[in-house]
XYZ file of C-alpha atoms in Angstrom:
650
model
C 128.825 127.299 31.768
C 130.553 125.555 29.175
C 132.605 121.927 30.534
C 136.143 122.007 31.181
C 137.195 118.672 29.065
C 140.892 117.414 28.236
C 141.545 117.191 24.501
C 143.710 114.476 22.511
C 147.057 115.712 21.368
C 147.866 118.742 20.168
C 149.795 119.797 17.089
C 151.036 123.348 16.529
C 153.173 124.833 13.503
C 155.128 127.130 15.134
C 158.727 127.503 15.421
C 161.378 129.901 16.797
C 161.196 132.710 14.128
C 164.934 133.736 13.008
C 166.194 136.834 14.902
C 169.141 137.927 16.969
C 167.181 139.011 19.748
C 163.742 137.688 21.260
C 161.453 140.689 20.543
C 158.094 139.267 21.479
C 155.943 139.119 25.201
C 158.666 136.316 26.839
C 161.513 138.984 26.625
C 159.459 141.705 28.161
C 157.700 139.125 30.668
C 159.952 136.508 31.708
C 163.127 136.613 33.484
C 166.422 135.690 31.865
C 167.167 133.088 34.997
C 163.664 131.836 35.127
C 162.944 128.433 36.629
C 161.912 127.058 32.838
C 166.277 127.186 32.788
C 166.315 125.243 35.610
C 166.940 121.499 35.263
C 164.671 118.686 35.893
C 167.154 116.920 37.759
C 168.624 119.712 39.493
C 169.250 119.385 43.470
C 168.350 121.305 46.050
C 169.281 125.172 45.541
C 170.566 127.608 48.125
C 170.331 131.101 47.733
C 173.579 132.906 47.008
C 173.526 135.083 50.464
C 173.148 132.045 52.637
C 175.696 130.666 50.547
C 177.747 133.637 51.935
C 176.714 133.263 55.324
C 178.034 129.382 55.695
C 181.184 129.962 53.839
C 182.143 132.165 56.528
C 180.860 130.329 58.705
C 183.412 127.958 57.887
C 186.116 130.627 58.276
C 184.944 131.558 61.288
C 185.202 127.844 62.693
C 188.767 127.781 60.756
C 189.805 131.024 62.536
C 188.587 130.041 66.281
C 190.411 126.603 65.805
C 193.437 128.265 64.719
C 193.348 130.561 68.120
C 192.784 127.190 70.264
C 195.564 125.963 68.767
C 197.926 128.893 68.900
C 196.746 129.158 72.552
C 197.174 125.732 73.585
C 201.193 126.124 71.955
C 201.770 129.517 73.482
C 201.894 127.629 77.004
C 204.741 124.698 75.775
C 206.502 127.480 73.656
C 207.030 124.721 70.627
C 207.113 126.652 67.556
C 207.128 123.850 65.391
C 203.765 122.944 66.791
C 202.672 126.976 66.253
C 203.926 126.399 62.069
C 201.914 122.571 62.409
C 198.912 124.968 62.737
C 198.998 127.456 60.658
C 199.964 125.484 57.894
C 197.416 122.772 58.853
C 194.630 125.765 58.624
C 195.897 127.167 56.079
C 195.179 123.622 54.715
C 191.668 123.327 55.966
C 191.107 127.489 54.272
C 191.968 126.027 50.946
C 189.889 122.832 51.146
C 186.886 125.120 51.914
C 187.417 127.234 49.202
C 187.544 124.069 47.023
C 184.566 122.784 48.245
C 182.025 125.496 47.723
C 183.806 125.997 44.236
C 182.427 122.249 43.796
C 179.142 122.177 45.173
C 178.518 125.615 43.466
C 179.632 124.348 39.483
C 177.822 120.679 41.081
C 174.260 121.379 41.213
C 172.411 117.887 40.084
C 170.941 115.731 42.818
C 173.287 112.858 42.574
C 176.743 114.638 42.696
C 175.263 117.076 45.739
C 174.553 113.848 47.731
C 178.173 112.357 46.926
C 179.753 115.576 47.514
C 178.112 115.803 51.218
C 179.307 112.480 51.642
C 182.851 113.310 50.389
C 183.046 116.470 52.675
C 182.400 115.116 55.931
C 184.643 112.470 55.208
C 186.877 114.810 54.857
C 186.280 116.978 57.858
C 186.448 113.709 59.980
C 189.920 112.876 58.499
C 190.647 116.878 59.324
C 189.222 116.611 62.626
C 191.544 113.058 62.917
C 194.879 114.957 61.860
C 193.841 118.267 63.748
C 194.136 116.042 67.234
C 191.476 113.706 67.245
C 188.256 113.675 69.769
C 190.073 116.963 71.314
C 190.187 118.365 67.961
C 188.573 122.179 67.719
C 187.470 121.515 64.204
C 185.106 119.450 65.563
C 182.791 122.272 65.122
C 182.769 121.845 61.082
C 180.098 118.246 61.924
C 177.979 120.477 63.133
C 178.201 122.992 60.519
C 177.994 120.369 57.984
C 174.762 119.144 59.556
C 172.995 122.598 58.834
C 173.851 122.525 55.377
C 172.708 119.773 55.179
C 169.341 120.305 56.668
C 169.269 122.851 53.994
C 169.549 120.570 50.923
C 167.566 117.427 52.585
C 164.334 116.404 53.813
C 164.042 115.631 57.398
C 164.405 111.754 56.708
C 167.909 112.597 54.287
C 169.468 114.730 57.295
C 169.177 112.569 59.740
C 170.426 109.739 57.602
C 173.435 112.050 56.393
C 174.090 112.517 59.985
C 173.801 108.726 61.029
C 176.786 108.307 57.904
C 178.920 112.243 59.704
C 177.912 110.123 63.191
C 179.914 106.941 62.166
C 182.886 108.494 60.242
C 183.707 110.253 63.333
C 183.213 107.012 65.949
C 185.171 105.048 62.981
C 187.885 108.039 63.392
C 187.876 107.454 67.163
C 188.494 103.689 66.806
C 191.622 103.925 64.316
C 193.475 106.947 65.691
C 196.854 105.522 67.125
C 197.725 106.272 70.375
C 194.079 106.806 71.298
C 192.929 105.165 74.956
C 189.289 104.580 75.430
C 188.781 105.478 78.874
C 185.302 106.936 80.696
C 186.317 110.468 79.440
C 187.125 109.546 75.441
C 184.034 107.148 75.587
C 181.927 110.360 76.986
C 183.299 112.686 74.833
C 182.581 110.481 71.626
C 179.281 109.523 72.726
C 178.140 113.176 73.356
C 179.146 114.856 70.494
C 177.446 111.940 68.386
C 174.501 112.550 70.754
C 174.980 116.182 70.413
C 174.608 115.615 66.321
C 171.789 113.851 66.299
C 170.214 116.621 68.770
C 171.357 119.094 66.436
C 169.742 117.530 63.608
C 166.515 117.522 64.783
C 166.187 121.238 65.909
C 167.863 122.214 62.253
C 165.546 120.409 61.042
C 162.660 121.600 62.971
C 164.316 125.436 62.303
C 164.431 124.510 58.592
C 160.909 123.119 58.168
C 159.564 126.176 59.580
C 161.502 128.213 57.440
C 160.184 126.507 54.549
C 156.749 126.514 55.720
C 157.439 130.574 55.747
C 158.956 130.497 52.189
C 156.596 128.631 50.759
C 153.751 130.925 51.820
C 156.074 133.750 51.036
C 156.554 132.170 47.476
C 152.531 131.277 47.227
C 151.623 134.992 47.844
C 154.320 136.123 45.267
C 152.231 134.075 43.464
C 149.148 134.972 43.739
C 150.165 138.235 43.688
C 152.036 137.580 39.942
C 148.469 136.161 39.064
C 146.497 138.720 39.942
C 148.980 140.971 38.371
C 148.424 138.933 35.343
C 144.888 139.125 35.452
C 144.585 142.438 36.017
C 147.040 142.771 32.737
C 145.104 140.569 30.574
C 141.436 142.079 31.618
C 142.925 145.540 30.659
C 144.509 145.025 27.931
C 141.018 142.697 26.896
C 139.146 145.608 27.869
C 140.962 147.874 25.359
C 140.731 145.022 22.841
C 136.924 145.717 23.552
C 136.364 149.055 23.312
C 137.951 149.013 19.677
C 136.201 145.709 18.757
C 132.976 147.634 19.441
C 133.587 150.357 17.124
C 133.590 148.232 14.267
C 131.333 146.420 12.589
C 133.685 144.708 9.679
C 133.991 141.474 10.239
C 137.228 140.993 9.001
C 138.988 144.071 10.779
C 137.263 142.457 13.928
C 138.572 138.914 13.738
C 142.213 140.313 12.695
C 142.322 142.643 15.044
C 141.152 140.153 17.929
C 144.442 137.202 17.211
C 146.768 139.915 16.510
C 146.274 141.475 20.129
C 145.818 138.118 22.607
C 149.359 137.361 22.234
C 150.360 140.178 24.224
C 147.640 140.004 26.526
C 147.245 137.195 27.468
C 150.978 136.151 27.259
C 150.444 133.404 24.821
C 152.601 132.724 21.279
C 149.921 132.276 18.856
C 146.405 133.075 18.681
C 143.528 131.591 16.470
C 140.292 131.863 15.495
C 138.212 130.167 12.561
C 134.731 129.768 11.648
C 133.185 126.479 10.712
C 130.161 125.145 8.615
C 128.570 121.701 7.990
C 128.991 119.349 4.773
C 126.694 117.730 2.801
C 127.991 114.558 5.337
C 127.039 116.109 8.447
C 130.651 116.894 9.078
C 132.256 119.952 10.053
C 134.552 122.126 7.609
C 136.844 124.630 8.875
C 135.612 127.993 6.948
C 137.985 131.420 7.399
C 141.054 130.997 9.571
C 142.359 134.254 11.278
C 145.727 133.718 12.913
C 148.027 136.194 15.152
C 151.662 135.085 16.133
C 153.668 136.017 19.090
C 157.229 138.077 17.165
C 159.578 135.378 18.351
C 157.506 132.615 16.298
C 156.634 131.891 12.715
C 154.343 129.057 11.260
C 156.082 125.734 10.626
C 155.289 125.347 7.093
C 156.319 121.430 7.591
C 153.689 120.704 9.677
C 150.925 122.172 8.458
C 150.894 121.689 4.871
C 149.894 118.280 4.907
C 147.625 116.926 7.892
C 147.406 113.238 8.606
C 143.982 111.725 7.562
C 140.990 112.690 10.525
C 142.651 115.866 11.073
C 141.864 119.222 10.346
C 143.995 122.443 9.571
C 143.291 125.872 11.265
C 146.078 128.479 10.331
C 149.058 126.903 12.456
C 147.235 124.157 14.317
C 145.933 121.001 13.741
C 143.090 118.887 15.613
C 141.157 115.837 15.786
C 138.217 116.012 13.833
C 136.718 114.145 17.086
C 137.175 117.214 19.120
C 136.118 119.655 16.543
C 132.459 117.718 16.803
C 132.998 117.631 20.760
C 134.066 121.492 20.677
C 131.402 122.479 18.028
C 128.239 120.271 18.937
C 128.931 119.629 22.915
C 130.295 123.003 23.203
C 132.879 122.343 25.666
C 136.240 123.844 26.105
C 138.910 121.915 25.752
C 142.569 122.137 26.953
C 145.602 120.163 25.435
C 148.513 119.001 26.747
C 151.883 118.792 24.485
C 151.836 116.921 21.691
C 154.668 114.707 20.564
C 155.768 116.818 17.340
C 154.723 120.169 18.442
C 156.838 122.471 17.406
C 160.597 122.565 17.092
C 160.337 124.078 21.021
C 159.126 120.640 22.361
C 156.103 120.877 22.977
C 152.487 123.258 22.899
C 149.643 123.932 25.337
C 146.497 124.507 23.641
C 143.482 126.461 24.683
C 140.139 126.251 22.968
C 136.818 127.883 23.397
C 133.980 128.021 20.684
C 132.505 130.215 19.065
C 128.224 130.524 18.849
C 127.545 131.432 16.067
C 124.130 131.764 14.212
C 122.786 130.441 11.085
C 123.971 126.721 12.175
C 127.482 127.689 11.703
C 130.413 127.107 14.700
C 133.514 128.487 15.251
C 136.313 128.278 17.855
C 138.972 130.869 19.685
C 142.162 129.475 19.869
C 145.237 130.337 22.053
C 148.798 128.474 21.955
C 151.828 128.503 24.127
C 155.456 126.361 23.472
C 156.595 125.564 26.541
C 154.902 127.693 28.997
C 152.829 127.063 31.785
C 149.841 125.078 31.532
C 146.669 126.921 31.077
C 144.515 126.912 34.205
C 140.574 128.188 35.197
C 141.205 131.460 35.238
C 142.954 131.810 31.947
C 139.784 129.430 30.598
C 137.357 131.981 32.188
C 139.026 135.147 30.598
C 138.811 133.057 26.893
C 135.513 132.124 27.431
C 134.432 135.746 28.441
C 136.226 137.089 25.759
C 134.651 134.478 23.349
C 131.210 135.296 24.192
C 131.251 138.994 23.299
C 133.454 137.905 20.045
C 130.472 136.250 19.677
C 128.190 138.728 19.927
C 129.702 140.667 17.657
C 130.886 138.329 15.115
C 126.764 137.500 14.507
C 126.436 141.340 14.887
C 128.977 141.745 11.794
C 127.971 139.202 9.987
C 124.148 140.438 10.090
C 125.290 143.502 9.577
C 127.118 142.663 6.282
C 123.914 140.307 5.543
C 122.107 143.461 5.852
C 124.341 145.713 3.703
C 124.446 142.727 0.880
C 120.636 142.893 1.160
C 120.854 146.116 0.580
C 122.844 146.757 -2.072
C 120.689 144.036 -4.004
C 117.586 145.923 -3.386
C 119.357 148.979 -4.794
C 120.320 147.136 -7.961
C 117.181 145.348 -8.209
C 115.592 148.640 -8.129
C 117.189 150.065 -10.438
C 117.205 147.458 -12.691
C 113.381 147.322 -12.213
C 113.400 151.208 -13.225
C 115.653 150.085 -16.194
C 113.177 147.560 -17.162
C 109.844 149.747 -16.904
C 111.950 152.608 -18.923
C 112.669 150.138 -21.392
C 109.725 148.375 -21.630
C 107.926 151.369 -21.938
C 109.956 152.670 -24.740
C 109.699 148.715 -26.150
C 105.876 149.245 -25.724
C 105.860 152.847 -27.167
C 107.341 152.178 -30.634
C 104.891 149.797 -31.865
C 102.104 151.784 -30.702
C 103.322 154.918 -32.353
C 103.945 153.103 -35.389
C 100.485 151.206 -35.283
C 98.693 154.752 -34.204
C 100.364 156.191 -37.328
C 99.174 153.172 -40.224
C 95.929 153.669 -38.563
C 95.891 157.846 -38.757
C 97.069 157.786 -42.108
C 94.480 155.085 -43.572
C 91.532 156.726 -41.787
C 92.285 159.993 -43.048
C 93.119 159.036 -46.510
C 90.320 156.788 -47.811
C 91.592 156.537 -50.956
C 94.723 155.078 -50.241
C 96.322 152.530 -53.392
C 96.074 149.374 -52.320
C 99.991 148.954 -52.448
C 100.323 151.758 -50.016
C 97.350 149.947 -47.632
C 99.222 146.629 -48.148
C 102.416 148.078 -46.567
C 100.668 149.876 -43.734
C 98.929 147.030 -42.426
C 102.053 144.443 -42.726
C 103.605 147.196 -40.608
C 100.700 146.882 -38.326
C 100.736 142.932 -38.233
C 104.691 143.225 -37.640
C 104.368 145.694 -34.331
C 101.223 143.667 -33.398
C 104.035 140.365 -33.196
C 106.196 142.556 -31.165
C 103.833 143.561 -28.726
C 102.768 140.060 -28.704
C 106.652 138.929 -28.104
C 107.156 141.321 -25.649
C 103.726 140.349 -23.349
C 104.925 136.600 -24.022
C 108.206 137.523 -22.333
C 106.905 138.709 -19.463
C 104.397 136.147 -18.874
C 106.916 133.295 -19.282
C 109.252 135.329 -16.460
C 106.269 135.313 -14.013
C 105.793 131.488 -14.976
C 109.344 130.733 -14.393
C 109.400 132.725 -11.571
C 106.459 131.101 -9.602
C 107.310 127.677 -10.866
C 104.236 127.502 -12.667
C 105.685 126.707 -16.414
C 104.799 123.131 -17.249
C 106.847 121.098 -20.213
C 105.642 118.769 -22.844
C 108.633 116.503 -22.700
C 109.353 114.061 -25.737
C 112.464 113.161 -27.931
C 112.847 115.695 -30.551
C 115.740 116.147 -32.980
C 117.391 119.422 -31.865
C 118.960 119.491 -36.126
C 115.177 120.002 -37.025
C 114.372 122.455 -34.332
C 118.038 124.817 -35.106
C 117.192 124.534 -39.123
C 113.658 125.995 -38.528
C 114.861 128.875 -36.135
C 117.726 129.494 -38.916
C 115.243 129.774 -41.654
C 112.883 132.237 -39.581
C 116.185 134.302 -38.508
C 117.795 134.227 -42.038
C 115.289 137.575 -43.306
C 117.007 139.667 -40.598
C 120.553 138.238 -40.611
C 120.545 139.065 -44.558
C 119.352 142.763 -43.705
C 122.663 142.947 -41.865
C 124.536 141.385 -44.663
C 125.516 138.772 -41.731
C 126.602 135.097 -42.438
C 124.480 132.420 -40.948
C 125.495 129.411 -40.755
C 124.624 126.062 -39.287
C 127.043 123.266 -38.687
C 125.347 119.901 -37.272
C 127.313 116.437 -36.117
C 125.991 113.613 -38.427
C 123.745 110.681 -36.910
C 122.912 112.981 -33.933
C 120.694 111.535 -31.287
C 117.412 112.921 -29.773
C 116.895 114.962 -27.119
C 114.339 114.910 -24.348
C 112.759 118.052 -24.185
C 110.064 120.955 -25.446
C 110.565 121.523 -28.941
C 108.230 124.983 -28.412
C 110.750 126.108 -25.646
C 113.963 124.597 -27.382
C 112.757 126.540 -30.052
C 112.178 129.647 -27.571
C 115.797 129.838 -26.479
C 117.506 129.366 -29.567
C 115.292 132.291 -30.832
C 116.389 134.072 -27.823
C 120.133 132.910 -27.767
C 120.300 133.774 -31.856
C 118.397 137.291 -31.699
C 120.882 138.361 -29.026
C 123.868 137.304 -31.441
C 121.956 139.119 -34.464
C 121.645 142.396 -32.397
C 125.532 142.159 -31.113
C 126.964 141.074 -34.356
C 128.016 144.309 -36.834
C 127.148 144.278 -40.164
C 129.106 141.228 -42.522
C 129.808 139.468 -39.435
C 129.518 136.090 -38.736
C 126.984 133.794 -36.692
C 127.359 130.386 -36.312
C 125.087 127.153 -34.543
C 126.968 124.235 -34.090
C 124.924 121.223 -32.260
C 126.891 118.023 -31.211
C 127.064 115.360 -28.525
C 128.784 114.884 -25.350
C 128.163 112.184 -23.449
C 124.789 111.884 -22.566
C 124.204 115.458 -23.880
C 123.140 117.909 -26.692
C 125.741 120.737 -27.031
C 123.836 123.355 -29.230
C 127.046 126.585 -29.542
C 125.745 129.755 -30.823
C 128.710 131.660 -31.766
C 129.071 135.890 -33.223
C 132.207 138.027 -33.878
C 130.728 140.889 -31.509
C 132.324 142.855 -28.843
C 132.689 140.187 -26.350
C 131.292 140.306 -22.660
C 133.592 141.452 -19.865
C 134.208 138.976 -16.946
C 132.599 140.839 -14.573
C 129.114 140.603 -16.455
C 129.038 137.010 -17.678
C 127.143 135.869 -14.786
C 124.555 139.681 -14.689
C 123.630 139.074 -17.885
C 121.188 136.057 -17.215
C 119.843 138.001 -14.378
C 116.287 139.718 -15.067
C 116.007 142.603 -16.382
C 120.019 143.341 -16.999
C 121.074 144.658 -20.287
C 124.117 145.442 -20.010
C 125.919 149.241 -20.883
C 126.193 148.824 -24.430
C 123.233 150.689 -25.644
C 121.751 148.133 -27.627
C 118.688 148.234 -25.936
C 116.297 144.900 -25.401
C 114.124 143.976 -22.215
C 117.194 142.296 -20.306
C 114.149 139.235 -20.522
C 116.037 137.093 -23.032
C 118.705 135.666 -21.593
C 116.869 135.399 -18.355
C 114.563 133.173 -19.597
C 116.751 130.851 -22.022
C 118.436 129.777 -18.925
C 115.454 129.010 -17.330
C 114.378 126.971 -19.971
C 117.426 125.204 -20.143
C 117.662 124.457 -16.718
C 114.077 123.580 -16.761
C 114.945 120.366 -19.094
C 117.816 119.550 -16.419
C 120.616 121.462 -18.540
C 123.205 124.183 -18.362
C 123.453 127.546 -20.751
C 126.417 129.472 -20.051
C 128.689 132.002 -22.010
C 132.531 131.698 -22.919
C 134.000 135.440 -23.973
C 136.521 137.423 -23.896
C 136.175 141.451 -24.876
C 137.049 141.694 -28.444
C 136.813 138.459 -29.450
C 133.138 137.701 -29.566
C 131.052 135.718 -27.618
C 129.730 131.879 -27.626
C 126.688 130.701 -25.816
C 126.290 126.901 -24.599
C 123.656 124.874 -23.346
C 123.527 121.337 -23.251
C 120.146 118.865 -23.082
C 119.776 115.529 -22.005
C 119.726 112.762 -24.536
C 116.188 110.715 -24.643
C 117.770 107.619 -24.189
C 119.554 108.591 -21.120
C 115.976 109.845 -19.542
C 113.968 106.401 -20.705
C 116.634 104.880 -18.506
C 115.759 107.112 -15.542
C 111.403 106.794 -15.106
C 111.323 109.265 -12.678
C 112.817 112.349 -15.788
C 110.296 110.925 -17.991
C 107.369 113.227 -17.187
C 106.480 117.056 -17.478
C 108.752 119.453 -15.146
C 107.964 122.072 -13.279
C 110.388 124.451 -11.273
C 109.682 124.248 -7.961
């Protein structure tokens, strides 16, 4: 099992994408009054029913000391002391209402501590004006004491009721008129007594409440993660059973980012293969990349990453954990980065990818300000990862395969190509041959004339057989690395004006223009002069067949740098794009009906890059063709020993 290990910081490009209405998994998945709404500083919260509950329990108190009262004045029959008390709790009515308007639009730490403190200083002044120690609204300390063994720990209530405890013995000191005699001092003493007493069982009440909601809340919990779970594993399983039905690679990366989002309630998805450098280092290869519908990438970010960072679709590592992910193979987990986003901050997930062939990869998932990714959602990745996998290597074989293939098809066909041709290259000099020969045996008086032409016909199929055989045995040679060079400085001018002079016969048939245009004081090359000689035969034979009657044909040789640039250039029908590379394969010759072994080319580049040089073709259909190659200049090989010496392609 793969380790668990922290990465450095993350960066993601994502940010909120630009619509009226969320659309994506949060809007189907989270509540609109979730805790992430919540803030960090907020106090304690209590629900909205027990809310309910204690603000009538504050009527109620209200109401039964407004009975006391109208009880106690029934007996003296002083109505001014009956309208004293209802106006005095019609008093204490509004200051309740007041005060849960307060602590309800009040809901930071701070201000819920000061506003406790503020309301049982005033309930003690209520108490003082409502008569005193004797005072039925003495009740409200005590109600104030659960409430606050609601919003408190255990220490904080009993120090709010130490502070409710000595506004009310300060209230007993200062009321005028009031005598401290064995009853007052009782009374006082008990009901601070009775506070403290009070305290303690709310407390002990409220703590085992708590200890109820909190298990309460931690099987809602686990309930909402199994839920999950059993959400992401089927919709992973789905994800599956299509996965397996393809075998494109490209259909099966796509179609693996664009459907995590949604099931595993993440915002972006990403996956990317990677593949060494000449340095040993690793280079991110394809990126695929799926984003949640309320994001879109952050085109700020991710254009330009910071030097020892690498670019994957929308996010952006340390190279240093691309080796750890890669080489270690170790999943690693990031925390927010500082510049994450426009949302604040990202939680990364990443799990790689085993490939084959030496090649890596890695299975991204994001989330802006979500909750932090734990073991299970790092097992689910890393399950999922290991059949991607699978059959990522079994796509990629399989389009290995179908490459292969194809190839073998084409090669075949080209090989039937060649043998067809061949045999038909084969076939005309022996007819014509057979025929001199026929034709002299059965006519022994033949004029010499006559016999003169038939056997310079003979000699001139004999040099195309021969030509042809040569061919094919150079291709083996090159082929198995078994053609050896006689390297020396040669003047290329010497070797172009002999090939002109031997080509001139059958450009002249054509009515075709030769011509030959060298650079003046042109230095030597280092190479074969039989095989320079070989291409440009090759290279100028291909221009003579291609080039219509009249047309033009030009070799131009001069330097650059510490090269030879021979051009061979003809007014023919150009080369599409798509063939300018087939053409110097074996055995291709083209569509054009012009006929040949498909051997030429082949082997000029060969040659060429045989002496450490390039051939290559610059067309355009319609506009004739030019062939290049370039050779190294002797003096630049004396001044490397180890060029100096006979090649050999190995």
């Amino acid at each position: 099992m793969a380790s668990f290990t922290s990465g450095n910081k993350i960066l993601v490009g994502l940010r909120p994408a630009r619509r009226l209405q969320p659309s994506g998994w949060r809007s189907r998945v989270l509540p609109a009054n979730s805790a992430a709404s919540v803030p960090e500083d907020a106090g304690p919260v209590i629900s909205v029913s027990l809310e309910r509950v204690l603000f009538l329990l504050r009527w109620l108190v209200t109401g039964i000391a407004l009975v006391i009262q109208l009880y106690a004045a029934s007996g003296s029959g002083d109505f001014n002391y009956i309208s004293r008390a209802l106006q005095f709790t019609a008093l204490a009515a509004t200051y309740n209402g007041l005060f849960f308007s307060f602590r309800y639009n009040f809901t930071r730490r701070q201000a819920r501590i000061w506003l406790a403190v503020a309301d049982a200083a005033a309930i003690t002044v209520l108490i003082g004006l409502g008569g005193g120690i004797y005072s039925p609204y003495i009740f409200l300390l005590y109600l104030i004491i659960v409430e606050a063994s609601l919003l408190f720990s255990p220490g904080g209530v009993l120090t709010y009721t130490a502070v409710v405890a000595m506004f009310y013995a300060t209230l007993s000191l200062v009321l005028p008129g009031q005598q401290w005699n064995e009853l007052n001092i009782t009374i006082v003493l008990s009901v601070v007594l009775g506070m403290f007493i009070w305290a303690s069982i709310c407390g002990a009440i409220n703590r085992a409440f708590e200890q109820e909601r909190t298990l309460v809340r931690r099987e809602k919990d686990l309930a909402a993660e199994l839920n999950r779970q059993v959400v992401a594993l089927s919709a992973l399983n789905r994800l599956s059973e299509r996965l397996t039905a393809t075998l494109d690679l490209e259909e099966l990366m796509q179609s693996t980012v664009k459907a995590l989002p949604e099931a595993l309630a993440v915002d972006a998805c990403v996956a990317f293969f990677a593949s060494r450098e000449a340095s040993n280092d690793w280079r991110v290869g394809p990126v695929w990349c799926g984003i949640d519908e309320d994001f879109e990438p952050d085109q700020t970010i991710t254009e330009a990453p910071a030097p020892g960072k690498l670019r994957a679709g929308p996010l952006i590592l340390d190279r240093a954990d691309l080796e750890t992910l890669l080489d270690a193979g170790a999943i690693l987990r990031f925390a927010p980065g500082s510049q994450a986003g426009a949302a604040g901050g990202a939680y990364g997930l990443l799990v790689p990818l085993n490939l084959s062939d030496g090649h890596g990869g890695a299975l991204a998932v994001l989330r802006q300000d979500g909750p932090v990714f734990n073991d299970s959602d790092k097992e689910i990745l890393a399950a999922l990862a290991r059949q991607l996998s699978l059959l990522a290597n079994n796509a990629r074989l399989y389009e290995q395969e179908r490459r292969n293939v194809a190839r073998l098809q084409e090669l075949e066909e080209m090989k039937s190509d060649f043998l067809s041709t061949v045999s038909h290259e084969l076939r005309t000099p022996l007819t014509s041959i057979k025929a001199s020969i026929i034709l002299m045996q059965t006519q022994p008086d033949t004029p010499p004339s006559t016999a003169q032409r038939l056997l310079r016909n003979m000699d001139r199929n004999t040099e195309r057989l021969s030509s042809l055989v040569n061919d094919l045995l150079d291709m083996t040679k090159l082929q198995n690395g078994r053609l050896k060079l006689a390297l020396q400085p040669v003047q290329l001018a010497d070797i172009a004006a002999d090939v002109i002079a031997t080509m001139r016969p059958l450009t002249d048939s054509k009515h075709q223009i030769l011509e030959l245009q060298v650079e003046p004081n042109l230095p030597a090359v280092f190479a074969d002069r039989r095989r320079v000689e070989q291409v440009l035969n090759n290279l100028l034979s291909n221009a003579y067949r291609y080039t219509p009657k009249s047309g033009v044909i030009r070799l131009s040789i001069a330097r650059s740098g510490s090269q030879v640039v021979a051009s061979i250039c003809d007014n023919g029908p150009g080369i599409p794009a798509a063939e300018q590379e087939l053409i110097f394969e074996r055995f291709y010759s083209g569509h054009t009906g012009k006929g040949g072994t498909g051997l030429g080319l082949a082997i000029a580049r060969s040659l060429v890059e045989l002496h450490n040089g390039l051939l290559w073709v610059e067309s355009q259909p319609g506009e004739g063709s030019t062939f290049r190659f370039s050779l190294p200049l002797a003096s630049s090989v004396v001044a490397h020993p180890k060029l100096n010496q006979p090649l050999s392609k190995n």
